[in-house]
């Protein structure tokens, strides 16, 4: 099993305040803790994006079919502007958003480019008004459409340098800060790739706002002489009407799906409820989880999901911490909940999602957290005894919830 990376530190790990004294140190989960200031308000300022694009400190994270460029599974590799220029051009931000929308051409593939933010730790970075740091961008280099040749050429050149696009279902061996940058890039590139069409009218959309929004243009230049797919027409084609071009609902925003994940403790606080799916490795269990439905609070979703999957009835629910999960766009809302008296009987007949669910004593949970954690496709740690309980690694929020339950929360200490 590869070493599990350290978790990110909270922004103010030693902060003394009323809240920290009451609830303890903030918990930062894997894929959070990005070193980048997103400066979202600068995404429409194309003079800023132009300067950032060409600054010598700027780095580009490249993804091919969502696989990040890297030296190895534990180290990302970054490109410079000269590397990506043949694909993205000299300056995709030369014109304003309004001009780019007016000149939209559906027959031309525009490489997906994201502005991720400024790394303010790097003092040699770009200075812009009151902000300073090394700019980070992400580029989708997946070969497709009219950029297929350029993308393939770029990929070949990078691979000739000994770099590779790290394939895999999940990338959870990266150092914490790099994992957070990758999570932002992957989630946004995936969202853009999944949403090429307008959800209202079904026509093609285009990326704007530094790659964080999509809009449905009113015209299409594909029919103009000199453009790809030319005809005798000299004026852009008016596209079909779309409700998103009226009022304030004229943009499509990235999707984030809220998901609850909960450590459930018994009424007497001596056991924890865990469950497993059939496809998981033998003896591998985790906390229960599920999506929040419309019109439902976090607490209600926790109670509903636990009852549907395991038949257990819950009382008090407390939110512990959260974890961005870029597969594809979840926000894991971690909670700790306690069963009501008489509500601990496990019933699996409601929702067939779980193969098994069971109550496990705290000592067994503690032992598994020491030597029995791993990713789904990995071997357990050294010291694990075959047949004993296995649990998710510390890069998963489920692990952090179980750590909280076992490390003082149930002993009367109110700190999370």
Short mmCIF file of C-alpha atoms in Angstrom, two decimals:
data_model
loop_
_atom_site.label_atom_id
_atom_site.label_comp_id
_atom_site.label_asym_id
_atom_site.label_seq_id
_atom_site.Cartn_x
_atom_site.Cartn_y
_atom_site.Cartn_z
CA UNK A 1 0.00 0.00 0.00
CA UNK A 2 1.44 3.46 -0.92
CA UNK A 3 1.96 5.92 1.95
CA UNK A 4 -1.13 7.96 2.77
CA UNK A 5 -0.46 11.70 2.32
CA UNK A 6 -0.76 14.10 5.21
CA UNK A 7 -3.98 16.08 5.52
CA UNK A 8 -4.04 19.84 4.99
CA UNK A 9 -3.79 22.15 7.96
CA UNK A 10 -6.72 24.47 8.71
CA UNK A 11 -6.12 28.08 7.71
CA UNK A 12 -5.57 29.13 11.35
CA UNK A 13 -4.54 25.94 13.15
CA UNK A 14 -3.53 27.62 16.43
CA UNK A 15 -6.25 30.25 16.53
CA UNK A 16 -7.64 30.87 20.01
CA UNK A 17 -11.26 31.97 19.92
CA UNK A 18 -14.57 31.31 21.60
CA UNK A 19 -15.49 28.82 18.85
CA UNK A 20 -12.15 26.98 18.92
CA UNK A 21 -12.35 26.64 22.70
CA UNK A 22 -15.90 25.31 22.47
CA UNK A 23 -15.60 23.01 19.45
CA UNK A 24 -11.87 22.40 19.13
CA UNK A 25 -9.50 22.73 16.21
CA UNK A 26 -11.06 23.02 12.78
CA UNK A 27 -10.86 19.83 10.72
CA UNK A 28 -9.52 20.21 7.17
CA UNK A 29 -10.16 17.22 4.92
CA UNK A 30 -8.26 16.01 1.86
CA UNK A 31 -8.98 17.94 -1.38
CA UNK A 32 -9.54 21.11 0.71
CA UNK A 33 -6.90 23.60 1.84
CA UNK A 34 -5.94 25.01 -1.56
CA UNK A 35 -3.05 27.51 -1.43
CA UNK A 36 -4.70 29.52 -4.22
CA UNK A 37 -6.69 32.71 -3.75
CA UNK A 38 -9.36 32.31 -6.43
CA UNK A 39 -9.92 36.09 -6.77
CA UNK A 40 -13.20 35.21 -8.49
CA UNK A 41 -14.07 38.88 -9.05
CA UNK A 42 -11.18 39.16 -11.53
CA UNK A 43 -12.41 36.40 -13.85
CA UNK A 44 -14.24 38.83 -16.15
CA UNK A 45 -11.32 41.28 -16.23
CA UNK A 46 -9.61 40.15 -19.42
CA UNK A 47 -6.74 42.61 -19.02
CA UNK A 48 -5.88 40.79 -15.77
CA UNK A 49 -6.28 37.33 -17.33
CA UNK A 50 -4.10 38.38 -20.27
CA UNK A 51 -1.34 39.57 -17.96
CA UNK A 52 -1.65 36.47 -15.79
CA UNK A 53 -1.52 34.18 -18.81
CA UNK A 54 1.85 35.55 -19.93
CA UNK A 55 3.52 36.15 -16.56
CA UNK A 56 6.79 34.18 -16.12
CA UNK A 57 5.61 32.73 -12.79
CA UNK A 58 2.40 31.29 -14.27
CA UNK A 59 1.85 27.53 -14.16
CA UNK A 60 -0.59 25.41 -16.15
CA UNK A 61 -2.07 22.12 -14.91
CA UNK A 62 -2.99 19.97 -17.91
CA UNK A 63 -5.64 17.25 -17.91
CA UNK A 64 -6.22 14.68 -20.63
CA UNK A 65 -9.54 12.89 -20.25
CA UNK A 66 -9.45 14.21 -16.65
CA UNK A 67 -6.09 12.55 -15.96
CA UNK A 68 -3.59 15.15 -14.65
CA UNK A 69 -0.09 15.58 -16.01
CA UNK A 70 2.44 14.35 -13.49
CA UNK A 71 5.92 13.12 -12.77
CA UNK A 72 4.41 10.27 -10.75
CA UNK A 73 1.19 9.45 -8.84
CA UNK A 74 2.56 11.54 -5.95
CA UNK A 75 3.71 14.61 -7.88
CA UNK A 76 1.93 16.79 -10.43
CA UNK A 77 3.80 18.37 -13.33
CA UNK A 78 3.06 21.89 -14.54
CA UNK A 79 3.50 23.38 -17.99
CA UNK A 80 4.48 26.93 -18.95
CA UNK A 81 2.78 29.24 -21.44
CA UNK A 82 5.23 28.34 -24.22
CA UNK A 83 4.12 24.71 -23.90
CA UNK A 84 0.39 25.39 -24.27
CA UNK A 85 0.57 28.31 -26.71
CA UNK A 86 0.25 26.08 -29.82
CA UNK A 87 -3.04 24.79 -28.39
CA UNK A 88 -4.66 27.84 -26.77
CA UNK A 89 -3.16 30.56 -28.96
CA UNK A 90 -1.31 33.76 -28.14
CA UNK A 91 -4.12 35.32 -26.13
CA UNK A 92 -7.62 33.84 -25.80
CA UNK A 93 -8.49 36.83 -23.57
CA UNK A 94 -7.59 39.49 -26.15
CA UNK A 95 -11.26 40.39 -26.65
CA UNK A 96 -13.88 41.09 -24.01
CA UNK A 97 -16.48 38.51 -23.05
CA UNK A 98 -19.14 40.53 -24.87
CA UNK A 99 -17.08 40.45 -28.10
CA UNK A 100 -16.32 36.75 -27.78
CA UNK A 101 -20.00 35.94 -27.28
CA UNK A 102 -20.95 38.08 -30.28
CA UNK A 103 -18.35 36.25 -32.42
CA UNK A 104 -19.27 32.75 -31.21
CA UNK A 105 -18.57 30.08 -33.82
CA UNK A 106 -19.95 26.60 -33.11
CA UNK A 107 -17.76 25.02 -35.81
CA UNK A 108 -14.55 25.89 -33.96
CA UNK A 109 -13.41 23.96 -30.89
CA UNK A 110 -12.13 26.32 -28.20
CA UNK A 111 -9.70 24.65 -25.75
CA UNK A 112 -11.15 24.68 -22.24
CA UNK A 113 -9.02 27.06 -20.20
CA UNK A 114 -9.60 27.72 -16.49
CA UNK A 115 -8.20 30.43 -14.29
CA UNK A 116 -7.68 28.76 -10.90
CA UNK A 117 -6.24 31.57 -8.81
CA UNK A 118 -3.09 33.14 -7.37
CA UNK A 119 -0.58 31.37 -5.15
CA UNK A 120 0.14 34.19 -2.72
CA UNK A 121 3.04 32.30 -1.15
CA UNK A 122 5.12 33.09 -4.25
CA UNK A 123 6.21 36.69 -3.84
CA UNK A 124 7.86 36.77 -7.27
CA UNK A 125 4.42 36.33 -8.80
CA UNK A 126 2.18 38.74 -10.63
CA UNK A 127 1.32 42.06 -8.95
CA UNK A 128 -2.14 43.32 -9.88
CA UNK A 129 -3.75 46.16 -7.94
CA UNK A 130 -3.87 44.93 -4.33
CA UNK A 131 -3.21 41.29 -5.21
CA UNK A 132 -0.01 39.36 -5.74
CA UNK A 133 0.88 35.75 -6.43
CA UNK A 134 1.81 33.20 -9.07
CA UNK A 135 -1.17 32.60 -11.41
CA UNK A 136 -2.42 29.06 -11.94
CA UNK A 137 -4.45 27.91 -14.93
CA UNK A 138 -5.78 24.52 -15.99
CA UNK A 139 -6.19 23.35 -19.58
CA UNK A 140 -8.20 20.44 -20.96
CA UNK A 141 -5.84 18.94 -23.57
CA UNK A 142 -8.16 16.08 -24.50
CA UNK A 143 -7.87 15.67 -28.31
CA UNK A 144 -11.20 16.54 -29.92
CA UNK A 145 -12.83 18.60 -32.64
CA UNK A 146 -10.77 21.14 -34.53
CA UNK A 147 -7.96 21.08 -31.92
CA UNK A 148 -7.33 17.34 -32.09
CA UNK A 149 -4.05 17.65 -34.00
CA UNK A 150 -2.63 20.37 -31.74
CA UNK A 151 -3.65 18.48 -28.59
CA UNK A 152 -2.07 15.23 -29.79
CA UNK A 153 1.13 17.09 -30.67
CA UNK A 154 1.28 18.67 -27.20
CA UNK A 155 0.66 15.34 -25.47
CA UNK A 156 3.39 13.67 -27.54
CA UNK A 157 5.87 16.43 -26.70
CA UNK A 158 5.17 16.23 -22.96
CA UNK A 159 5.46 12.45 -22.92
CA UNK A 160 8.81 12.70 -24.75
CA UNK A 161 10.03 14.65 -21.70
CA UNK A 162 9.26 11.70 -19.43
CA UNK A 163 5.99 13.11 -18.14
CA UNK A 164 2.71 11.22 -18.22
CA UNK A 165 -0.96 11.73 -17.61
CA UNK A 166 -1.69 9.86 -14.39
CA UNK A 167 -4.64 7.60 -15.01
CA UNK A 168 -6.81 6.11 -12.29
CA UNK A 169 -10.28 6.24 -10.83
CA UNK A 170 -9.16 8.57 -8.05
CA UNK A 171 -5.98 10.48 -7.28
CA UNK A 172 -5.55 10.35 -3.52
CA UNK A 173 -1.79 9.99 -3.18
CA UNK A 174 -0.92 13.58 -4.07
CA UNK A 175 0.39 15.93 -1.37
CA UNK A 176 -2.51 17.80 0.23
CA UNK A 177 -1.97 21.20 -1.40
CA UNK A 178 -1.53 19.73 -4.88
CA UNK A 179 -4.59 17.56 -4.33
CA UNK A 180 -6.67 20.67 -3.63
CA UNK A 181 -5.47 22.38 -6.82
CA UNK A 182 -6.16 19.23 -8.82
CA UNK A 183 -9.63 18.89 -7.26
CA UNK A 184 -10.61 22.40 -8.36
CA UNK A 185 -9.28 21.85 -11.88
CA UNK A 186 -10.82 18.42 -12.32
CA UNK A 187 -14.26 19.41 -11.06
CA UNK A 188 -14.47 22.45 -13.35
CA UNK A 189 -13.08 20.76 -16.45
CA UNK A 190 -15.44 17.84 -15.92
CA UNK A 191 -18.40 20.20 -15.48
CA UNK A 192 -17.59 22.07 -18.67
CA UNK A 193 -17.17 18.82 -20.60
CA UNK A 194 -20.50 17.47 -19.32
CA UNK A 195 -22.43 20.63 -20.19
CA UNK A 196 -21.75 21.55 -23.82
CA UNK A 197 -25.49 22.09 -24.40
CA UNK A 198 -27.89 24.61 -22.89
CA UNK A 199 -30.20 23.04 -20.32
CA UNK A 200 -33.04 25.31 -21.47
CA UNK A 201 -32.97 25.20 -25.29
CA UNK A 202 -30.50 22.40 -26.11
CA UNK A 203 -28.15 24.55 -28.21
CA UNK A 204 -24.37 24.58 -27.77
CA UNK A 205 -22.99 26.83 -25.04
CA UNK A 206 -19.62 28.53 -24.61
CA UNK A 207 -17.34 28.91 -21.62
CA UNK A 208 -16.95 32.35 -20.00
CA UNK A 209 -15.84 33.88 -16.69
CA UNK A 210 -12.44 32.21 -16.65
CA UNK A 211 -14.01 28.80 -17.27
CA UNK A 212 -16.42 28.95 -14.32
CA UNK A 213 -19.66 29.74 -16.18
CA UNK A 214 -21.29 28.87 -19.50
CA UNK A 215 -23.56 31.01 -21.63
CA UNK A 216 -25.92 30.40 -24.56
CA UNK A 217 -24.90 32.85 -27.33
CA UNK A 218 -27.66 34.55 -29.35
CA UNK A 219 -25.85 34.21 -32.71
CA UNK A 220 -23.49 31.79 -34.48
CA UNK A 221 -20.70 32.77 -36.89
CA UNK A 222 -20.34 29.25 -38.30
CA UNK A 223 -22.17 30.30 -41.50
CA UNK A 224 -20.07 33.42 -42.17
CA UNK A 225 -17.74 33.40 -45.16
CA UNK A 226 -14.20 32.76 -44.02
CA UNK A 227 -15.31 30.70 -41.05
CA UNK A 228 -15.15 26.95 -40.91
CA UNK A 229 -18.21 25.51 -42.61
CA UNK A 230 -18.67 28.59 -44.84
CA UNK A 231 -21.75 29.56 -46.87
CA UNK A 232 -22.60 32.66 -48.90
CA UNK A 233 -24.13 34.37 -45.85
CA UNK A 234 -22.19 37.34 -44.44
CA UNK A 235 -24.11 37.80 -41.21
CA UNK A 236 -24.07 35.53 -38.17
CA UNK A 237 -27.04 33.25 -37.87
CA UNK A 238 -29.59 34.16 -35.25
CA UNK A 239 -30.01 31.19 -32.96
CA UNK A 240 -33.33 29.96 -31.61
CA UNK A 241 -34.71 31.97 -28.67
CA UNK A 242 -33.60 30.86 -25.22
CA UNK A 243 -35.05 31.78 -21.84
CA UNK A 244 -31.53 32.02 -20.36
CA UNK A 245 -30.94 35.19 -22.39
CA UNK A 246 -33.72 37.01 -20.58
CA UNK A 247 -33.73 38.40 -17.04
CA UNK A 248 -30.96 37.42 -14.69
CA UNK A 249 -30.88 33.67 -15.43
CA UNK A 250 -28.53 34.03 -18.38
CA UNK A 251 -25.65 31.85 -17.24
CA UNK A 252 -25.07 28.23 -16.30
CA UNK A 253 -23.10 27.76 -13.10
CA UNK A 254 -20.96 24.79 -12.01
CA UNK A 255 -22.83 22.00 -10.31
CA UNK A 256 -22.05 20.89 -6.77
CA UNK A 257 -24.04 17.98 -5.34
CA UNK A 258 -24.39 18.07 -1.52
CA UNK A 259 -23.94 14.66 0.06
CA UNK A 260 -24.24 13.63 3.69
CA UNK A 261 -21.86 11.12 5.24
CA UNK A 262 -22.30 10.18 8.88
CA UNK A 263 -20.72 8.34 11.75
CA UNK A 264 -23.69 6.86 13.63
CA UNK A 265 -23.22 5.97 17.28
CA UNK A 266 -25.45 3.73 19.35
CA UNK A 267 -27.78 5.04 22.04
CA UNK A 268 -25.32 4.05 24.79
CA UNK A 269 -22.35 5.49 22.83
CA UNK A 270 -20.47 2.19 22.84
CA UNK A 271 -20.73 1.19 19.18
CA UNK A 272 -20.60 2.65 15.68
CA UNK A 273 -22.74 1.67 12.68
CA UNK A 274 -20.83 0.74 9.52
CA UNK A 275 -21.95 -0.71 6.22
CA UNK A 276 -20.52 -2.19 3.04
CA UNK A 277 -21.44 -2.56 -0.61
CA UNK A 278 -21.07 -5.86 -2.43
CA UNK A 279 -18.32 -4.59 -4.75
CA UNK A 280 -16.02 -3.60 -1.90
CA UNK A 281 -13.05 -5.78 -0.78
CA UNK A 282 -13.71 -8.40 1.93
CA UNK A 283 -14.10 -6.98 5.45
CA UNK A 284 -13.97 -3.36 4.10
CA UNK A 285 -16.66 -1.18 5.70
CA UNK A 286 -17.35 2.53 5.89
CA UNK A 287 -19.77 5.05 7.32
CA UNK A 288 -23.12 5.46 5.58
CA UNK A 289 -23.69 8.23 3.02
CA UNK A 290 -26.23 9.57 0.55
CA UNK A 291 -27.37 12.58 -1.45
CA UNK A 292 -29.39 15.41 0.01
CA UNK A 293 -32.72 15.75 -1.77
CA UNK A 294 -34.42 19.05 -2.69
CA UNK A 295 -36.24 20.69 0.20
CA UNK A 296 -34.32 18.66 2.79
CA UNK A 297 -32.03 19.84 5.56
CA UNK A 298 -28.70 18.17 6.32
CA UNK A 299 -30.11 16.72 9.53
CA UNK A 300 -33.17 15.33 7.76
CA UNK A 301 -31.03 13.80 5.02
CA UNK A 302 -28.83 12.07 7.61
CA UNK A 303 -31.83 10.55 9.36
CA UNK A 304 -33.54 9.52 6.13
CA UNK A 305 -30.48 7.91 4.55
CA UNK A 306 -29.59 5.90 7.66
CA UNK A 307 -33.18 4.66 8.00
CA UNK A 308 -33.47 3.80 4.28
CA UNK A 309 -30.15 1.95 4.13
CA UNK A 310 -29.99 0.34 7.57
CA UNK A 311 -33.41 0.75 9.21
CA UNK A 312 -31.90 2.60 12.17
CA UNK A 313 -33.66 5.60 13.77
CA UNK A 314 -31.58 8.66 14.69
CA UNK A 315 -32.03 11.52 17.11
CA UNK A 316 -29.47 14.32 17.41
CA UNK A 317 -27.33 15.13 14.34
CA UNK A 318 -24.24 17.35 14.54
CA UNK A 319 -22.22 18.59 11.55
CA UNK A 320 -18.52 17.80 11.96
CA UNK A 321 -16.66 18.94 8.80
CA UNK A 322 -16.91 18.94 5.02
CA UNK A 323 -14.88 17.62 2.11
CA UNK A 324 -14.91 18.63 -1.55
CA UNK A 325 -15.04 15.45 -3.62
CA UNK A 326 -14.32 16.02 -7.35
CA UNK A 327 -15.81 12.70 -8.57
CA UNK A 328 -17.49 14.38 -10.23
CA UNK A 329 -18.75 17.33 -8.13
CA UNK A 330 -19.78 16.44 -4.61
CA UNK A 331 -19.52 18.29 -1.33
CA UNK A 332 -19.37 15.69 1.41
CA UNK A 333 -21.03 17.07 4.54
CA UNK A 334 -19.74 15.02 7.44
CA UNK A 335 -21.96 14.51 10.47
CA UNK A 336 -22.06 12.57 13.71
CA UNK A 337 -25.45 11.24 14.75
CA UNK A 338 -26.80 9.19 17.64
CA UNK A 339 -29.43 6.49 17.59
CA UNK A 340 -32.57 6.92 19.67
CA UNK A 341 -33.39 4.42 22.40
CA UNK A 342 -34.93 1.31 20.86
CA UNK A 343 -34.03 2.33 17.31
CA UNK A 344 -30.85 0.28 16.79
CA UNK A 345 -32.28 -2.76 15.00
CA UNK A 346 -30.69 -3.08 11.58
CA UNK A 347 -33.14 -3.65 8.71
CA UNK A 348 -31.76 -3.86 5.15
CA UNK A 349 -35.06 -4.47 3.33
CA UNK A 350 -35.84 -0.82 2.49
CA UNK A 351 -32.98 0.17 0.17
CA UNK A 352 -30.87 -2.66 -1.34
CA UNK A 353 -27.73 -0.49 -1.64
CA UNK A 354 -25.88 -2.17 1.24
CA UNK A 355 -24.81 -5.79 1.28
CA UNK A 356 -24.33 -5.62 5.04
CA UNK A 357 -24.48 -3.22 7.98
CA UNK A 358 -23.41 -3.88 11.54
CA UNK A 359 -22.65 -2.30 14.89
CA UNK A 360 -18.94 -2.36 15.80
CA UNK A 361 -17.39 -1.66 19.21
CA UNK A 362 -15.12 1.34 19.64
CA UNK A 363 -12.02 -0.76 20.39
CA UNK A 364 -12.44 -2.60 17.09
CA UNK A 365 -12.85 0.71 15.26
CA UNK A 366 -9.69 2.07 16.92
CA UNK A 367 -7.67 -1.00 15.90
CA UNK A 368 -8.88 -0.76 12.31
CA UNK A 369 -7.96 2.93 12.19
CA UNK A 370 -4.43 1.99 13.25
CA UNK A 371 -3.66 -0.89 10.88
CA UNK A 372 -6.70 -1.58 8.70
CA UNK A 373 -7.16 1.50 6.52
CA UNK A 374 -6.69 1.63 2.76
CA UNK A 375 -8.26 2.76 -0.48
CA UNK A 376 -10.67 0.39 -2.19
CA UNK A 377 -8.07 -1.01 -4.58
CA UNK A 378 -5.18 -1.10 -2.12
CA UNK A 379 -3.80 -3.57 0.37
CA UNK A 380 -4.25 -2.84 4.10
CA UNK A 381 -1.43 -1.48 6.24
CA UNK A 382 1.35 -3.51 7.78
CA UNK A 383 0.12 -5.25 10.92
CA UNK A 384 -3.38 -5.93 9.61
CA UNK A 385 -4.74 -9.40 10.46
CA UNK A 386 -6.78 -10.98 7.70
CA UNK A 387 -10.44 -11.16 8.62
CA UNK A 388 -10.40 -8.08 10.82
CA UNK A 389 -12.28 -4.89 10.04
CA UNK A 390 -10.98 -2.63 7.27
CA UNK A 391 -11.82 1.08 6.94
CA UNK A 392 -11.25 3.98 4.50
CA UNK A 393 -7.91 5.86 4.56
CA UNK A 394 -7.39 9.19 6.29
CA UNK A 395 -7.84 11.00 2.96
CA UNK A 396 -11.55 10.07 3.18
CA UNK A 397 -13.84 12.09 5.45
CA UNK A 398 -15.31 8.82 6.76
CA UNK A 399 -11.98 8.18 8.46
CA UNK A 400 -12.02 11.61 10.10
CA UNK A 401 -15.55 11.08 11.41
CA UNK A 402 -14.56 7.78 12.97
CA UNK A 403 -11.42 9.36 14.44
CA UNK A 404 -13.59 12.03 16.08
CA UNK A 405 -15.92 9.43 17.56
CA UNK A 406 -13.03 7.40 18.98
CA UNK A 407 -10.86 10.27 20.20
CA UNK A 408 -12.80 11.89 22.99
CA UNK A 409 -16.12 12.93 21.51
CA UNK A 410 -17.95 10.14 23.30
CA UNK A 411 -16.07 10.64 26.54
CA UNK A 412 -17.90 13.86 27.34
CA UNK A 413 -15.48 16.13 25.48
CA UNK A 414 -17.62 18.43 23.32
CA UNK A 415 -14.74 19.23 20.98
CA UNK A 416 -15.01 17.75 17.48
#
